[in-house]
Amino acid sequence: MSTQLGTLAELPQEYRDAMTRVGVAPLWPQMRNVLPHGAPVPVTKSHLWAFADVRPLLLRAGELTPVEKAERRVLFLADPGRGPGAMQATSTIYIGLQLLLPGETAPAHKHTPSAARIVVEGEGAYTVVDGDKLPMHVGDLILTPGGCWHDHGHAGNAPVIWLDALDLPLFVYLEGSYAVEAPLQSPRNRPDASEVEYRSAGLAPVRRRDRPASTAYPMMRFPWARTEAALRHLAEHNGGEAIELDYVNPETGQSCLPTMGFTAMMLRAGETRRPPQRSASAVYHVVSGRGSTMINGATHHWGPKDTFSAPVFAAIEHTSASDSPAFLVRIHDTPLQEKLGYYEERAR
Ligand code: 1HN
């Protein structure tokens, strides 16, 4: 079954040169690289980005680079497995930390990749998505799906930092990534859909069949206060199971974005969890609490606002500090893998 395949070095040099001239190459020396046995061999290396390390550099970017010169003032998290400057945290997931200072705006654009933001620090910022003004409070998840206009503004009086998650690496790989730009939008004068139509889980407005495809994303904002309350409530009644809630489209029950999944997690005080090995890669953002996570044998110690990554099929063990529960959001590519038909979990 695992016969040793022939190598390039075994082939005569003049044959190799002839192949190169014609623009072909032999498959067999590279076969195992692209089809390893049993499980993929990830390029991604797990890493923890401590907020305390990134924050001062981001605030310095606020002094060094005016927002007009940046369009989006972001420091992105570079996967060490891909070397310095890699614009991805895992195979499919881009993560950045974005700074907006009081009074600043970031102009409207729309692009093919989808994005979501998790607010990390500060109050008073907002994002306008297709005319809906979405207030940004710490922990909120705000969607800007592919093809939706979005601009940002900040009416507060201290810096605001949020985490951006995009399926950008996938779109770059597909040669499908581009943007269209526009001036700032004038928001509609009404609260966003999470405050009106979609206030109650399990109760959705009657679905209109005649709606245009552009309203495929009925709810763009998931307020953290409700997410945390739902997790705490679940913790009281789920008999010691893992406390996890997926962010979904409230009309369809499907993942809230096409390729990226978002899962809110609570770890009880002093709890240890060993999730199955998942074929999805993931980035964990700590909303509150402290603890540690062992990923493929190496341990990250984390606290509020820290972010860490896990490659595909990682062996993971989370432990929360004994004095209080911890709340994290897991950003992953399960929806993409399900659509491609290969998402998998292996019990440990
Ligand atoms: C983008 O549109 C935003 O709208 C943030 O805030 C980060 C990174 C790459 C490509 C587009 C934003 C981004 C981005």
Short mmCIF file of C-alpha atoms and ligand atoms in Angstrom, two decimals:
data_model
loop_
_atom_site.label_atom_id
_atom_site.label_comp_id
_atom_site.label_asym_id
_atom_site.label_seq_id
_atom_site.Cartn_x
_atom_site.Cartn_y
_atom_site.Cartn_z
CA MET A 1 0.00 0.00 0.00
CA SER A 2 2.63 2.57 0.95
CA THR A 3 5.17 1.56 -1.67
CA GLN A 4 8.08 3.96 -1.92
CA LEU A 5 7.47 6.00 -5.07
CA GLY A 6 10.20 6.96 -7.55
CA THR A 7 12.07 10.23 -7.09
CA LEU A 8 13.12 12.98 -9.47
CA ALA A 9 16.80 12.19 -8.82
CA GLU A 10 16.31 8.69 -10.29
CA LEU A 11 15.45 10.17 -13.69
CA PRO A 12 18.14 11.07 -16.27
CA GLN A 13 19.00 14.77 -16.31
CA GLU A 14 18.39 15.13 -20.06
CA TYR A 15 14.86 13.68 -19.56
CA ARG A 16 14.18 16.13 -16.73
CA ASP A 17 15.43 19.03 -18.87
CA ALA A 18 13.26 17.89 -21.78
CA MET A 19 10.18 17.82 -19.53
CA THR A 20 10.93 21.31 -18.23
CA ARG A 21 11.29 22.66 -21.79
CA VAL A 22 7.91 21.24 -22.76
CA GLY A 23 6.28 22.42 -19.53
CA VAL A 24 5.41 19.09 -17.91
CA ALA A 25 6.55 17.29 -14.76
CA PRO A 26 6.17 13.76 -13.35
CA LEU A 27 3.44 13.25 -10.76
CA TRP A 28 4.91 10.32 -8.84
CA PRO A 29 7.74 12.15 -7.00
CA GLN A 30 5.12 14.57 -5.60
CA MET A 31 2.19 12.20 -5.20
CA ARG A 32 2.57 11.76 -1.43
CA ASN A 33 2.92 15.51 -0.88
CA VAL A 34 -0.51 16.19 -2.29
CA LEU A 35 -2.15 12.98 -1.04
CA PRO A 36 -0.60 12.05 2.31
CA HIS A 37 -1.97 8.86 3.87
CA GLY A 38 -4.78 8.99 6.43
CA ALA A 39 -4.93 12.71 7.18
CA PRO A 40 -3.69 15.99 5.76
CA VAL A 41 -0.29 17.36 6.83
CA PRO A 42 -1.13 20.97 7.71
CA VAL A 43 1.16 23.88 6.84
CA THR A 44 -0.55 25.98 9.53
CA LYS A 45 1.27 26.18 12.89
CA SER A 46 -0.78 26.88 15.97
CA HIS A 47 0.03 30.27 17.46
CA LEU A 48 -1.24 32.60 20.20
CA TRP A 49 -1.39 36.33 19.55
CA ALA A 50 -1.57 38.05 22.94
CA PHE A 51 -3.68 41.20 22.79
CA ALA A 52 -1.17 42.90 25.11
CA ASP A 53 1.51 42.42 22.42
CA VAL A 54 -0.53 43.54 19.42
CA ARG A 55 -2.46 46.44 21.01
CA PRO A 56 0.50 48.85 21.41
CA LEU A 57 1.61 48.23 17.83
CA LEU A 58 -1.90 48.88 16.59
CA LEU A 59 -2.17 52.10 18.61
CA ARG A 60 1.17 53.16 17.13
CA ALA A 61 -0.24 52.56 13.66
CA GLY A 62 -2.87 55.11 14.71
CA GLU A 63 -0.07 57.66 15.16
CA LEU A 64 2.00 56.63 12.15
CA THR A 65 -0.64 56.11 9.49
CA PRO A 66 -3.72 58.31 9.06
CA VAL A 67 -6.81 56.27 8.28
CA GLU A 68 -7.06 57.92 4.84
CA LYS A 69 -3.69 56.37 4.01
CA ALA A 70 -4.75 52.94 5.18
CA GLU A 71 -8.41 52.68 4.14
CA ARG A 72 -8.56 49.96 6.82
CA ARG A 73 -5.98 50.37 9.62
CA VAL A 74 -5.25 46.73 10.36
CA LEU A 75 -2.47 44.51 11.64
CA PHE A 76 -3.16 40.99 10.45
CA LEU A 77 -2.21 37.76 12.22
CA ALA A 78 0.45 35.92 10.21
CA ASP A 79 0.56 32.13 10.49
CA PRO A 80 4.13 31.21 11.55
CA GLY A 81 3.81 28.03 9.49
CA ARG A 82 3.78 30.20 6.36
CA GLY A 83 6.52 32.62 7.41
CA PRO A 84 6.49 36.35 8.24
CA GLY A 85 3.87 38.43 6.45
CA ALA A 86 1.60 35.53 5.47
CA MET A 87 -1.84 37.09 5.11
CA GLN A 88 -3.64 34.23 6.77
CA ALA A 89 -3.98 32.66 10.20
CA THR A 90 -4.97 29.23 8.86
CA SER A 91 -5.42 27.70 5.41
CA THR A 92 -8.74 29.48 4.81
CA ILE A 93 -9.08 32.10 7.54
CA TYR A 94 -7.70 35.64 7.54
CA ILE A 95 -7.71 37.47 10.88
CA GLY A 96 -6.80 41.11 11.49
CA LEU A 97 -7.10 43.58 14.34
CA GLN A 98 -8.46 46.93 13.18
CA LEU A 99 -8.17 50.32 14.88
CA LEU A 100 -10.56 53.22 14.44
CA LEU A 101 -9.93 56.44 16.38
CA PRO A 102 -12.69 58.79 17.56
CA GLY A 103 -14.17 60.76 14.67
CA GLU A 104 -12.55 58.60 11.98
CA THR A 105 -14.41 56.88 9.18
CA ALA A 106 -13.41 54.06 6.83
CA PRO A 107 -14.99 54.44 3.39
CA ALA A 108 -17.59 52.12 1.90
CA HIS A 109 -16.63 49.20 -0.26
CA LYS A 110 -17.92 45.76 -1.10
CA HIS A 111 -15.91 42.72 -2.07
CA THR A 112 -16.23 39.09 -2.99
CA PRO A 113 -14.82 37.63 0.29
CA SER A 114 -17.12 37.64 3.31
CA ALA A 115 -16.15 39.24 6.60
CA ALA A 116 -17.30 39.28 10.19
CA ARG A 117 -16.06 41.39 13.07
CA ILE A 118 -15.86 40.70 16.78
CA VAL A 119 -15.54 43.88 18.82
CA VAL A 120 -12.54 43.71 21.16
CA GLU A 121 -12.23 47.10 22.87
CA GLY A 122 -13.99 50.45 23.06
CA GLU A 123 -17.49 51.80 22.58
CA GLY A 124 -19.09 54.16 20.08
CA ALA A 125 -18.10 52.64 16.74
CA TYR A 126 -20.57 51.40 14.17
CA THR A 127 -20.56 49.63 10.84
CA VAL A 128 -23.10 50.43 8.13
CA VAL A 129 -23.99 47.33 6.08
CA ASP A 130 -26.23 47.89 3.05
CA GLY A 131 -27.72 50.92 4.77
CA ASP A 132 -28.28 49.31 8.19
CA LYS A 133 -26.34 51.04 10.97
CA LEU A 134 -24.97 48.39 13.33
CA PRO A 135 -23.74 49.56 16.74
CA MET A 136 -20.56 47.79 17.88
CA HIS A 137 -20.35 46.69 21.51
CA VAL A 138 -17.57 44.52 22.93
CA GLY A 139 -18.12 40.88 21.95
CA ASP A 140 -20.74 41.61 19.26
CA LEU A 141 -20.46 39.64 16.03
CA ILE A 142 -21.15 41.84 13.01
CA LEU A 143 -21.45 40.35 9.51
CA THR A 144 -20.41 41.98 6.27
CA PRO A 145 -21.16 39.15 3.82
CA GLY A 146 -19.56 39.13 0.37
CA GLY A 147 -21.22 41.63 -1.96
CA CYS A 148 -22.62 43.85 0.83
CA TRP A 149 -21.57 47.49 1.07
CA HIS A 150 -19.88 48.34 4.35
CA ASP A 151 -18.24 51.36 5.93
CA HIS A 152 -17.19 52.08 9.50
CA GLY A 153 -17.48 55.14 11.75
CA HIS A 154 -16.69 56.04 15.35
CA ALA A 155 -18.69 58.51 17.44
CA GLY A 156 -17.09 57.59 20.80
CA ASN A 157 -14.14 59.19 22.56
CA ALA A 158 -11.53 56.43 22.89
CA PRO A 159 -9.91 54.09 20.36
CA VAL A 160 -11.99 51.16 19.14
CA ILE A 161 -10.39 47.85 18.19
CA TRP A 162 -12.14 44.95 16.56
CA LEU A 163 -11.14 41.62 15.09
CA ASP A 164 -11.85 41.04 11.40
CA ALA A 165 -12.31 37.48 10.12
CA LEU A 166 -12.46 36.95 6.36
CA ASP A 167 -12.42 34.00 3.98
CA LEU A 168 -9.88 36.02 2.01
CA PRO A 169 -7.22 33.25 1.60
CA LEU A 170 -9.82 31.09 -0.12
CA PHE A 171 -10.85 33.89 -2.48
CA VAL A 172 -7.23 34.74 -3.26
CA TYR A 173 -6.59 31.07 -4.04
CA LEU A 174 -9.68 31.04 -6.28
CA GLU A 175 -8.40 34.21 -8.06
CA GLY A 176 -11.79 35.59 -7.09
CA SER A 177 -10.90 38.42 -4.71
CA TYR A 178 -11.73 42.02 -5.66
CA ALA A 179 -13.46 45.11 -4.27
CA VAL A 180 -15.63 47.98 -5.51
CA GLU A 181 -15.44 51.33 -3.69
CA ALA A 182 -17.99 54.03 -2.89
CA PRO A 183 -18.50 57.06 -0.62
CA LEU A 184 -19.94 56.59 2.90
CA GLN A 185 -23.53 55.32 2.99
CA SER A 186 -26.43 57.23 4.55
CA PRO A 187 -27.88 54.80 7.09
CA ARG A 188 -31.61 54.18 7.39
CA ASN A 189 -33.18 55.72 10.46
CA ARG A 190 -34.18 52.52 12.28
CA PRO A 191 -32.54 49.94 14.57
CA ASP A 192 -30.85 46.94 12.93
CA ALA A 193 -32.72 43.67 12.37
CA SER A 194 -31.35 42.04 15.56
CA GLU A 195 -33.40 44.63 17.50
CA VAL A 196 -36.55 44.33 15.38
CA GLU A 197 -37.43 41.26 13.29
CA TYR A 198 -34.98 38.79 14.89
CA ARG A 199 -35.23 39.52 18.62
CA SER A 200 -36.35 36.02 19.62
CA ALA A 201 -34.61 32.76 18.75
CA GLY A 202 -37.01 30.31 17.13
CA LEU A 203 -39.40 33.02 16.07
CA ALA A 204 -38.64 34.30 12.60
CA PRO A 205 -40.68 36.66 10.49
CA VAL A 206 -42.67 34.83 7.79
CA ARG A 207 -40.28 34.40 4.94
CA ARG A 208 -40.95 36.37 1.81
CA ARG A 209 -40.38 34.27 -1.28
CA ASP A 210 -40.13 37.36 -3.46
CA ARG A 211 -37.11 38.78 -1.66
CA PRO A 212 -34.12 39.59 -3.83
CA ALA A 213 -30.96 37.52 -3.38
CA SER A 214 -29.25 40.58 -1.92
CA THR A 215 -31.24 40.06 1.30
CA ALA A 216 -29.95 36.52 1.80
CA TYR A 217 -28.44 37.73 5.10
CA PRO A 218 -31.41 38.89 7.18
CA MET A 219 -29.50 39.57 10.43
CA MET A 220 -26.09 41.20 10.41
CA ARG A 221 -25.51 41.75 14.12
CA PHE A 222 -25.41 39.26 17.01
CA PRO A 223 -25.24 41.22 20.27
CA TRP A 224 -22.83 39.59 22.74
CA ALA A 225 -25.06 40.23 25.77
CA ARG A 226 -27.64 37.83 24.30
CA THR A 227 -25.03 35.26 23.26
CA GLU A 228 -23.48 35.15 26.73
CA ALA A 229 -26.90 34.93 28.38
CA ALA A 230 -27.84 32.02 26.08
CA LEU A 231 -24.59 30.18 26.87
CA ARG A 232 -25.05 30.64 30.62
CA HIS A 233 -28.62 29.41 30.38
CA LEU A 234 -27.55 26.38 28.36
CA ALA A 235 -24.87 25.63 30.95
CA GLU A 236 -27.52 25.23 33.63
CA HIS A 237 -29.56 22.74 31.66
CA ASN A 238 -27.33 20.69 29.36
CA GLY A 239 -26.09 18.14 31.86
CA GLY A 240 -22.38 18.70 31.57
CA GLU A 241 -22.19 18.61 27.75
CA ALA A 242 -19.99 21.09 25.90
CA ILE A 243 -21.62 24.51 25.97
CA GLU A 244 -21.54 25.73 22.39
CA LEU A 245 -23.89 27.72 20.17
CA ASP A 246 -23.50 28.27 16.44
CA TYR A 247 -24.24 31.65 14.92
CA VAL A 248 -26.81 30.94 12.21
CA ASN A 249 -28.98 32.72 9.71
CA PRO A 250 -32.24 33.01 11.70
CA GLU A 251 -34.40 32.33 8.63
CA THR A 252 -32.66 29.23 7.31
CA GLY A 253 -30.76 27.83 10.29
CA GLN A 254 -27.69 27.60 8.04
CA SER A 255 -24.29 29.02 8.99
CA CYS A 256 -24.39 32.81 9.13
CA LEU A 257 -21.81 33.12 6.29
CA PRO A 258 -21.22 30.74 3.37
CA THR A 259 -17.70 29.45 4.15
CA MET A 260 -16.86 30.60 7.68
CA GLY A 261 -18.57 29.29 10.80
CA PHE A 262 -18.77 31.06 14.15
CA THR A 263 -19.38 29.15 17.35
CA ALA A 264 -19.74 30.76 20.78
CA MET A 265 -18.27 28.59 23.54
CA MET A 266 -18.45 28.67 27.31
CA LEU A 267 -16.09 26.72 29.53
CA ARG A 268 -17.33 26.31 33.09
CA ALA A 269 -14.90 27.40 35.83
CA GLY A 270 -12.17 24.77 36.07
CA GLU A 271 -13.55 22.69 33.21
CA THR A 272 -11.41 20.59 30.84
CA ARG A 273 -12.74 19.74 27.36
CA ARG A 274 -11.24 17.52 24.68
CA PRO A 275 -13.22 18.13 21.51
CA PRO A 276 -13.01 15.62 18.67
CA GLN A 277 -10.29 16.13 16.08
CA ARG A 278 -12.03 18.19 13.44
CA SER A 279 -11.12 18.46 9.78
CA ALA A 280 -11.82 22.21 10.03
CA SER A 281 -9.11 24.72 10.91
CA ALA A 282 -9.98 27.24 13.60
CA VAL A 283 -9.14 30.53 15.26
CA TYR A 284 -10.26 31.07 18.86
CA HIS A 285 -10.92 34.55 20.22
CA VAL A 286 -11.25 34.94 23.98
CA VAL A 287 -14.08 37.29 24.91
CA SER A 288 -13.58 36.89 28.65
CA GLY A 289 -12.02 34.55 31.19
CA ARG A 290 -8.66 32.83 31.43
CA GLY A 291 -7.35 29.39 30.78
CA SER A 292 -5.04 27.31 28.65
CA THR A 293 -5.36 25.21 25.53
CA MET A 294 -3.07 22.38 24.52
CA ILE A 295 -2.88 22.03 20.75
CA ASN A 296 -0.90 19.10 19.35
CA GLY A 297 1.07 18.91 22.59
CA ALA A 298 1.99 22.61 22.98
CA THR A 299 0.15 24.76 25.52
CA HIS A 300 -1.10 28.33 25.04
CA HIS A 301 -2.08 30.29 28.16
CA TRP A 302 -4.80 32.77 27.30
CA GLY A 303 -6.73 35.65 28.81
CA PRO A 304 -9.32 38.18 27.68
CA LYS A 305 -8.97 39.47 24.08
CA ASP A 306 -6.24 36.97 23.12
CA THR A 307 -6.52 35.00 19.87
CA PHE A 308 -5.03 31.62 18.94
CA SER A 309 -5.13 29.28 15.97
CA ALA A 310 -5.46 25.54 15.46
CA PRO A 311 -4.65 23.67 12.23
CA VAL A 312 -6.89 21.02 10.69
CA PHE A 313 -7.25 17.77 12.68
CA ALA A 314 -5.57 19.32 15.74
CA ALA A 315 -5.66 17.43 19.04
CA ILE A 316 -7.10 20.05 21.38
CA GLU A 317 -7.63 20.26 25.13
CA HIS A 318 -9.10 23.40 26.72
CA THR A 319 -8.93 24.10 30.45
CA SER A 320 -10.48 27.18 32.04
CA ALA A 321 -9.23 28.83 35.21
CA SER A 322 -10.86 27.54 38.36
CA ASP A 323 -12.32 30.85 39.56
CA SER A 324 -14.65 31.86 36.71
CA PRO A 325 -16.09 30.62 33.41
CA ALA A 326 -14.49 31.53 30.11
CA PHE A 327 -16.19 32.66 26.91
CA LEU A 328 -14.62 32.19 23.48
CA VAL A 329 -15.71 32.45 19.88
CA ARG A 330 -14.40 29.78 17.52
CA ILE A 331 -14.03 30.89 13.92
CA HIS A 332 -13.74 27.92 11.57
CA ASP A 333 -14.27 26.68 8.06
CA THR A 334 -16.76 23.89 8.80
CA PRO A 335 -19.47 25.37 6.50
CA LEU A 336 -17.04 25.33 3.57
CA GLN A 337 -15.96 21.76 4.26
CA GLU A 338 -19.59 20.64 4.63
CA LYS A 339 -20.43 22.22 1.29
CA LEU A 340 -17.48 20.41 -0.26
CA GLY A 341 -18.67 17.19 1.38
CA TYR A 342 -15.67 16.26 3.50
CA TYR A 343 -16.14 17.76 6.98
CA GLU A 344 -15.15 15.13 9.52
CA GLU A 345 -14.78 14.66 13.29
CA ARG A 346 -12.65 11.92 14.85
CA ALA A 347 -13.31 10.94 18.45
CA ARG A 348 -10.26 11.10 20.71
C1 1HN B 1 -11.91 44.75 4.76
O1 1HN B 1 -12.83 45.10 3.86
C2 1HN B 1 -12.02 45.20 6.07
O2 1HN B 1 -14.03 46.36 5.70
C3 1HN B 1 -11.10 44.78 7.02
O3 1HN B 1 -13.09 46.62 7.60
C4 1HN B 1 -10.06 43.97 6.67
C5 1HN B 1 -8.85 42.72 4.98
C6 1HN B 1 -8.69 42.31 3.71
C7 1HN B 1 -9.61 42.67 2.74
C8 1HN B 1 -10.69 43.46 3.06
C9 1HN B 1 -13.13 46.11 6.47
C10 1HN B 1 -9.92 43.53 5.35
C11 1HN B 1 -10.84 43.90 4.38
#
